[in-house]
Coordinates of C-alpha atoms in Angstrom, one line a residue:
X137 CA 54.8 -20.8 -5.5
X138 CA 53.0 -18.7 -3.0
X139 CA 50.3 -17.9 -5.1
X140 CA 50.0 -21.4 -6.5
X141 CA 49.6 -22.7 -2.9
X142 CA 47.0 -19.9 -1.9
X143 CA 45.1 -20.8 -5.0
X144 CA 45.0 -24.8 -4.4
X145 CA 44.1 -24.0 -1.2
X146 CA 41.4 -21.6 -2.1
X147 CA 39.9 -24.8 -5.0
X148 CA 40.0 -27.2 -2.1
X149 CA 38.2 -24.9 0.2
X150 CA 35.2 -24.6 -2.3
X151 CA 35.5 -27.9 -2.9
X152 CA 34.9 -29.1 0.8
X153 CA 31.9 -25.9 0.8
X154 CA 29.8 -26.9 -2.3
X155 CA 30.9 -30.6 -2.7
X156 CA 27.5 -31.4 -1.1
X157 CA 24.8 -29.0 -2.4
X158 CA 26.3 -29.9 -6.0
X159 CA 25.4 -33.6 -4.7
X160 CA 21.6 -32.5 -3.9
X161 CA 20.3 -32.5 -7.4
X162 CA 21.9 -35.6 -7.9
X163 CA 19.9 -37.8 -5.3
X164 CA 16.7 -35.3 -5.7
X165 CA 16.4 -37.1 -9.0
X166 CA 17.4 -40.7 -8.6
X167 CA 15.1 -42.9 -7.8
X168 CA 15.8 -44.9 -4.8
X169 CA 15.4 -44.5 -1.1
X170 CA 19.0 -44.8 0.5
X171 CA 21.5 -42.0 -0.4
X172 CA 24.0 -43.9 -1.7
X173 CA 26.1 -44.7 -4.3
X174 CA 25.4 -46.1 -6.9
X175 CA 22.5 -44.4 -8.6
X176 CA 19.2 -46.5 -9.5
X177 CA 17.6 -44.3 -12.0
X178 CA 15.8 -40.9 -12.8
X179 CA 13.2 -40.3 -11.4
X180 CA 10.1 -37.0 -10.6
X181 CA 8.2 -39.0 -7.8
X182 CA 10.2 -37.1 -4.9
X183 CA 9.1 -33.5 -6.8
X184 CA 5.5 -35.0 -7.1
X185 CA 5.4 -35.7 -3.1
X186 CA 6.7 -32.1 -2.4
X187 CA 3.8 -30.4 -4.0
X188 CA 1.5 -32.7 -3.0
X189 CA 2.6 -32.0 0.7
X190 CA 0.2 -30.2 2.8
X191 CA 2.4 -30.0 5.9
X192 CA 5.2 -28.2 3.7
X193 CA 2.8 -26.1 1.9
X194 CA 1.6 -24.8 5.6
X195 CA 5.6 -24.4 6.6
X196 CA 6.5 -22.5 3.2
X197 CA 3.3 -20.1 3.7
X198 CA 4.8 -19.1 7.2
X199 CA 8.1 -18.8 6.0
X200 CA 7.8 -16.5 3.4
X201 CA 5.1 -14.8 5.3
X202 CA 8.4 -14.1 7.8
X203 CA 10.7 -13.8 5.0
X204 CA 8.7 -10.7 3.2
X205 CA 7.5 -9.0 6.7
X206 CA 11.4 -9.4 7.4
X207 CA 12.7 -8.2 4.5
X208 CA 10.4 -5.1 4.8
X209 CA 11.6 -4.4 8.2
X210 CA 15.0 -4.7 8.1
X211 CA 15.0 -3.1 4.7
X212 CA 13.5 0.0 6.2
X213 CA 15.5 -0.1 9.1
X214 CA 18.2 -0.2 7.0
X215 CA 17.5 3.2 4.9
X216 CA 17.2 5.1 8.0
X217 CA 20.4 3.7 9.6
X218 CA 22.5 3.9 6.7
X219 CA 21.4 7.5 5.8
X220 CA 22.4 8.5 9.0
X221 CA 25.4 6.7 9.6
X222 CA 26.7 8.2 6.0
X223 CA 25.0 11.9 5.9
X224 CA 25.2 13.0 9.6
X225 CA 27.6 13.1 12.4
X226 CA 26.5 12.7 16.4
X227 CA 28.0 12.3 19.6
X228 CA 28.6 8.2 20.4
X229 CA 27.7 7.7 16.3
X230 CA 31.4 4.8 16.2
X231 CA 29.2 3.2 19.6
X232 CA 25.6 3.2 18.1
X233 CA 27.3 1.8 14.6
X234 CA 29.0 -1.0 16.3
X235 CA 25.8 -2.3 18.3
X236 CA 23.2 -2.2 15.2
X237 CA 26.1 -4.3 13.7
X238 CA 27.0 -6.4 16.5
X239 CA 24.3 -9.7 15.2
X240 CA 26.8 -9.9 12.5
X241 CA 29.5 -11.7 14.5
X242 CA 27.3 -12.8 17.4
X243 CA 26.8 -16.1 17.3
X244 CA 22.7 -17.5 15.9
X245 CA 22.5 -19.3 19.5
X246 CA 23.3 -16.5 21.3
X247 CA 20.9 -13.9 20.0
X248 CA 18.4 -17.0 19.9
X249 CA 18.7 -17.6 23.5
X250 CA 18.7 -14.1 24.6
X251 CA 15.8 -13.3 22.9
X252 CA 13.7 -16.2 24.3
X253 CA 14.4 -15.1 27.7
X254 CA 13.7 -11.8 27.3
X255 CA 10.3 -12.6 25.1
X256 CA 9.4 -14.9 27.9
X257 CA 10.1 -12.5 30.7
X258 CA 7.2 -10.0 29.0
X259 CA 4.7 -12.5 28.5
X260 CA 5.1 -12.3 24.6
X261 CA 3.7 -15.8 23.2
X262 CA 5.6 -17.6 21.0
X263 CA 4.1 -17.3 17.2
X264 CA 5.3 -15.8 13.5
X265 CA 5.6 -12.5 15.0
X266 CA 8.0 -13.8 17.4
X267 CA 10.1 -14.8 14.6
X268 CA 9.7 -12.2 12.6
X269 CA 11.2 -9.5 15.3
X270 CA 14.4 -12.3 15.5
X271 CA 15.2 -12.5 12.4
X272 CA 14.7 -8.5 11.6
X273 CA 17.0 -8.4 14.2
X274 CA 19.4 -10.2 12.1
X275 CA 19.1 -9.4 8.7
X276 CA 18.8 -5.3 9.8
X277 CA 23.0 -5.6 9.8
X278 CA 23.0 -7.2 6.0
X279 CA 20.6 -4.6 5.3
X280 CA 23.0 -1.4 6.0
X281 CA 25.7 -3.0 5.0
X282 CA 24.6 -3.0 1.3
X283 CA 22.9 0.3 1.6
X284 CA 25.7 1.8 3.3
X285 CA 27.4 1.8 0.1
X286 CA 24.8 3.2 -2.2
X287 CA 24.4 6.1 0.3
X288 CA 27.7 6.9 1.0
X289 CA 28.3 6.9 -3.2
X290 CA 26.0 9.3 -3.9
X291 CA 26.9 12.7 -4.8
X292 CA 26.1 15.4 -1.8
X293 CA 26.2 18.1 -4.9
X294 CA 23.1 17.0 -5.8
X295 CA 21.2 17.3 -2.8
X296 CA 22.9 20.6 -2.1
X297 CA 21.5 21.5 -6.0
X298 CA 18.1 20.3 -4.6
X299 CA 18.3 23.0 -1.6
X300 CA 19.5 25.4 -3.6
X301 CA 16.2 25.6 -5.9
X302 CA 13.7 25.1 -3.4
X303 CA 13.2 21.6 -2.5
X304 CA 12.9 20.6 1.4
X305 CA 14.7 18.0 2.9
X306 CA 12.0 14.8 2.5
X307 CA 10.6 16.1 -1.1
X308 CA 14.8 16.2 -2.0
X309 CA 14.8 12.5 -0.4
X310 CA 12.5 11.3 -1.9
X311 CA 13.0 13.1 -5.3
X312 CA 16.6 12.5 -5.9
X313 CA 18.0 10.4 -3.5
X314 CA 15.7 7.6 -3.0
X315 CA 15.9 6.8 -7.1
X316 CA 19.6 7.1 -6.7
X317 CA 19.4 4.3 -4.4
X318 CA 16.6 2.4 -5.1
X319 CA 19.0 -0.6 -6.4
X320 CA 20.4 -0.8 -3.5
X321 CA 17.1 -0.9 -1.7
X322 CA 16.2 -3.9 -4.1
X323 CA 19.2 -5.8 -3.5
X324 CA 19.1 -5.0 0.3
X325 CA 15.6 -6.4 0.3
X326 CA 16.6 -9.3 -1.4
X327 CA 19.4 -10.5 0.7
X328 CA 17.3 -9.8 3.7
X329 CA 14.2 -12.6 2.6
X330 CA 17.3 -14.6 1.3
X331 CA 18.5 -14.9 5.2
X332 CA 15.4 -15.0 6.7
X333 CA 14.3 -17.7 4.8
X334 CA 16.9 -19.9 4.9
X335 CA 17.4 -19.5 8.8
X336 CA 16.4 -22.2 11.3
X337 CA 17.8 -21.2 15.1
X338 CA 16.2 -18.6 15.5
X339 CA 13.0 -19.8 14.4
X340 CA 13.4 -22.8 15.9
X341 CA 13.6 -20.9 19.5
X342 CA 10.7 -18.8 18.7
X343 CA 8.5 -20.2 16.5
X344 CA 6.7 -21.8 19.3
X345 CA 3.9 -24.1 18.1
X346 CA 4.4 -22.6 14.4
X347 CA 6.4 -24.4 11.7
X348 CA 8.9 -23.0 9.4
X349 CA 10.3 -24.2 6.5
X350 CA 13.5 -25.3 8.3
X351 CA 11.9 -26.7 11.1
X352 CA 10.1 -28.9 8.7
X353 CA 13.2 -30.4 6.9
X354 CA 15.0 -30.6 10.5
X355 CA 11.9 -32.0 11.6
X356 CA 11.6 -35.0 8.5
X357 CA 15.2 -35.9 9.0
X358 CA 14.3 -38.7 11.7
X359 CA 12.3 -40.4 9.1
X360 CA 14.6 -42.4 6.0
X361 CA 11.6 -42.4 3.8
X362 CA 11.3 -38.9 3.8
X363 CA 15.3 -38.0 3.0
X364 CA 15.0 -38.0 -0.6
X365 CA 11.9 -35.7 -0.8
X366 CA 13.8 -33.2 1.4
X367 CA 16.8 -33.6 -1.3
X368 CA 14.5 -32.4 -4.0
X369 CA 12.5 -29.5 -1.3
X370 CA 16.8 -28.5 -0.8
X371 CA 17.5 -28.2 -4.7
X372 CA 14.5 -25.9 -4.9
X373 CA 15.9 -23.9 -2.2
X374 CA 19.4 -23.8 -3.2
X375 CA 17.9 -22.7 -6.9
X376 CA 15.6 -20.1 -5.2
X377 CA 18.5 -19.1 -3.2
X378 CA 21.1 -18.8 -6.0
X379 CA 18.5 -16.7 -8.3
X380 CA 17.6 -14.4 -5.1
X381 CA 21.2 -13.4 -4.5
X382 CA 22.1 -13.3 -7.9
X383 CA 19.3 -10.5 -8.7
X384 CA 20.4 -8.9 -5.5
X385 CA 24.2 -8.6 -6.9
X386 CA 22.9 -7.2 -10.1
X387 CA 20.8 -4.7 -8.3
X388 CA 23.7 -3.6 -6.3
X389 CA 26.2 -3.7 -9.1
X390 CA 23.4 -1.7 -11.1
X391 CA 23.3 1.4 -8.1
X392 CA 27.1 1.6 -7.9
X393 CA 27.1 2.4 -12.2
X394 CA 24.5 4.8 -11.5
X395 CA 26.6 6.4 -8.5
X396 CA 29.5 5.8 -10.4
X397 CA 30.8 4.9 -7.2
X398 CA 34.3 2.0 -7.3
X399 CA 33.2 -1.3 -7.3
X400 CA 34.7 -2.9 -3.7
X401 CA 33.2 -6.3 -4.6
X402 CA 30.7 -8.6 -3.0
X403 CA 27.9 -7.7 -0.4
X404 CA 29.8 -7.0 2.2

């Protein structure tokens, strides 16, 4: 009975979380103005108005112009963090851990905030580069925590081996370990342009005059008009999104049967 209950409650759950992205497609194609039910017909106009947007095409550009520069950063970041937070031991190593983590459970508004003030207080304008620094910031944690798992699966026989017939420590990392890893890397960089795209607070604070991708669509909610071209801009989104993170699960699912390291499940 116990079970039963935990598993209704789990359906309802998802339910109550996807009920309204599954309900995106379905207004992105119909073909009047006022989301409501019921349906007038199918229609492409809102698709054709979303391509033919120029504002939007400048707002994507600087997105994934943040999203890539983010996703190498953090990525990077990442590598270093997780190699030594898995290979090497130091004095305050739990402390230093804890506070590259801490954005994880730190609320968006928070870090938001605190960065403004403290980009403010060094005369930093506000631009892309801003925004870019906030949301490395952010992702960095996602990062290690998917290559935390490819490093700490991997064989230290093998790098011993590399020692052992000559090899120095950066022609044995980049020789043997870094392929080892290299789908973790992938998925790692994935997730990271996944989170960085998506994210509005943050960019919101520190874009400045520069617009975003979710500034836009926060922006064209005002307007009525506008409501069902932003339902077909979120179904492309929500597809981009669900392809992203499903090539990023296969990447890490492909480094752990390469490790042969356990399967934990998920990301994180």
């Amino acid at each position: 009975m116990k079970f039963s209950s935990l598993k209704g409650y789990a359906f309802l759950y998802l339910v109550f979380l996807y009920a309204p992205i599954v309900l995106l497609p379905v207004f992105a194609f119909n073909s009047g103005t006022i989301i409501a039910f019921p349906l007038k017909g199918f229609t492409l106009d809102w698709f054709r108005d979303l391509f033919a947007n120029q504002t939007l095409g400048l707002a994507l550009k600087n997105s994934l112009i943040i999203a890539v520069s983010t996703s190498i950063l953090s990525t990077t970041l990442g590598v270093f963090a997780a190699r030594a937070g898995t290979r090497f031991k130091f004095p305050g190593k739990p402390g230093v851990m804890g506070l590259i983590m801490l954005p994880l459970v730190l609320p968006e508004i928070i870090i938001a905030s605190s960065l403004l003030v403290v980009l403010l207080a060094v005369g930093m304008p506000l631009s892309l580069f801003t925004v870019i620094l906030g949301h490395t910031l952010m992702a960095t944690p996602y990062a290690i925590a998917v290559l935390n798992a490819a490093f700490s699966s991997l064989d230290r026989s093998l790098e011993e081996a590399a020692y052992d017939l000559g090899e120095t420590k950066w022609s044995t990392f980049r020789l043997i370990i870094l392929p080892l890893v290299t789908p973790g890397i992938i998925s790692s960089a994935l997730m990271s342009f996944t989170i960085s795209l998506d994210e509005f607070i943050v960019a919101f604070s520190l874009a400045g005059k520069e617009t975003t991708l979710p500034i836009y669509i926060f922006s064209q909610l005002r307007f009525p008009k506008q409501i069902p071209m932003i339902m077909a801009l979120g179904t492309c989104l929500v597809v981009a999104s669900i392809v992203l993170l499903a090539t990023a699960e296969y990447f890490r699912r492909r480094g752990l049967a390469k490790t042969g390291a356990k399967d934990t499940g998920g990301f994180l």
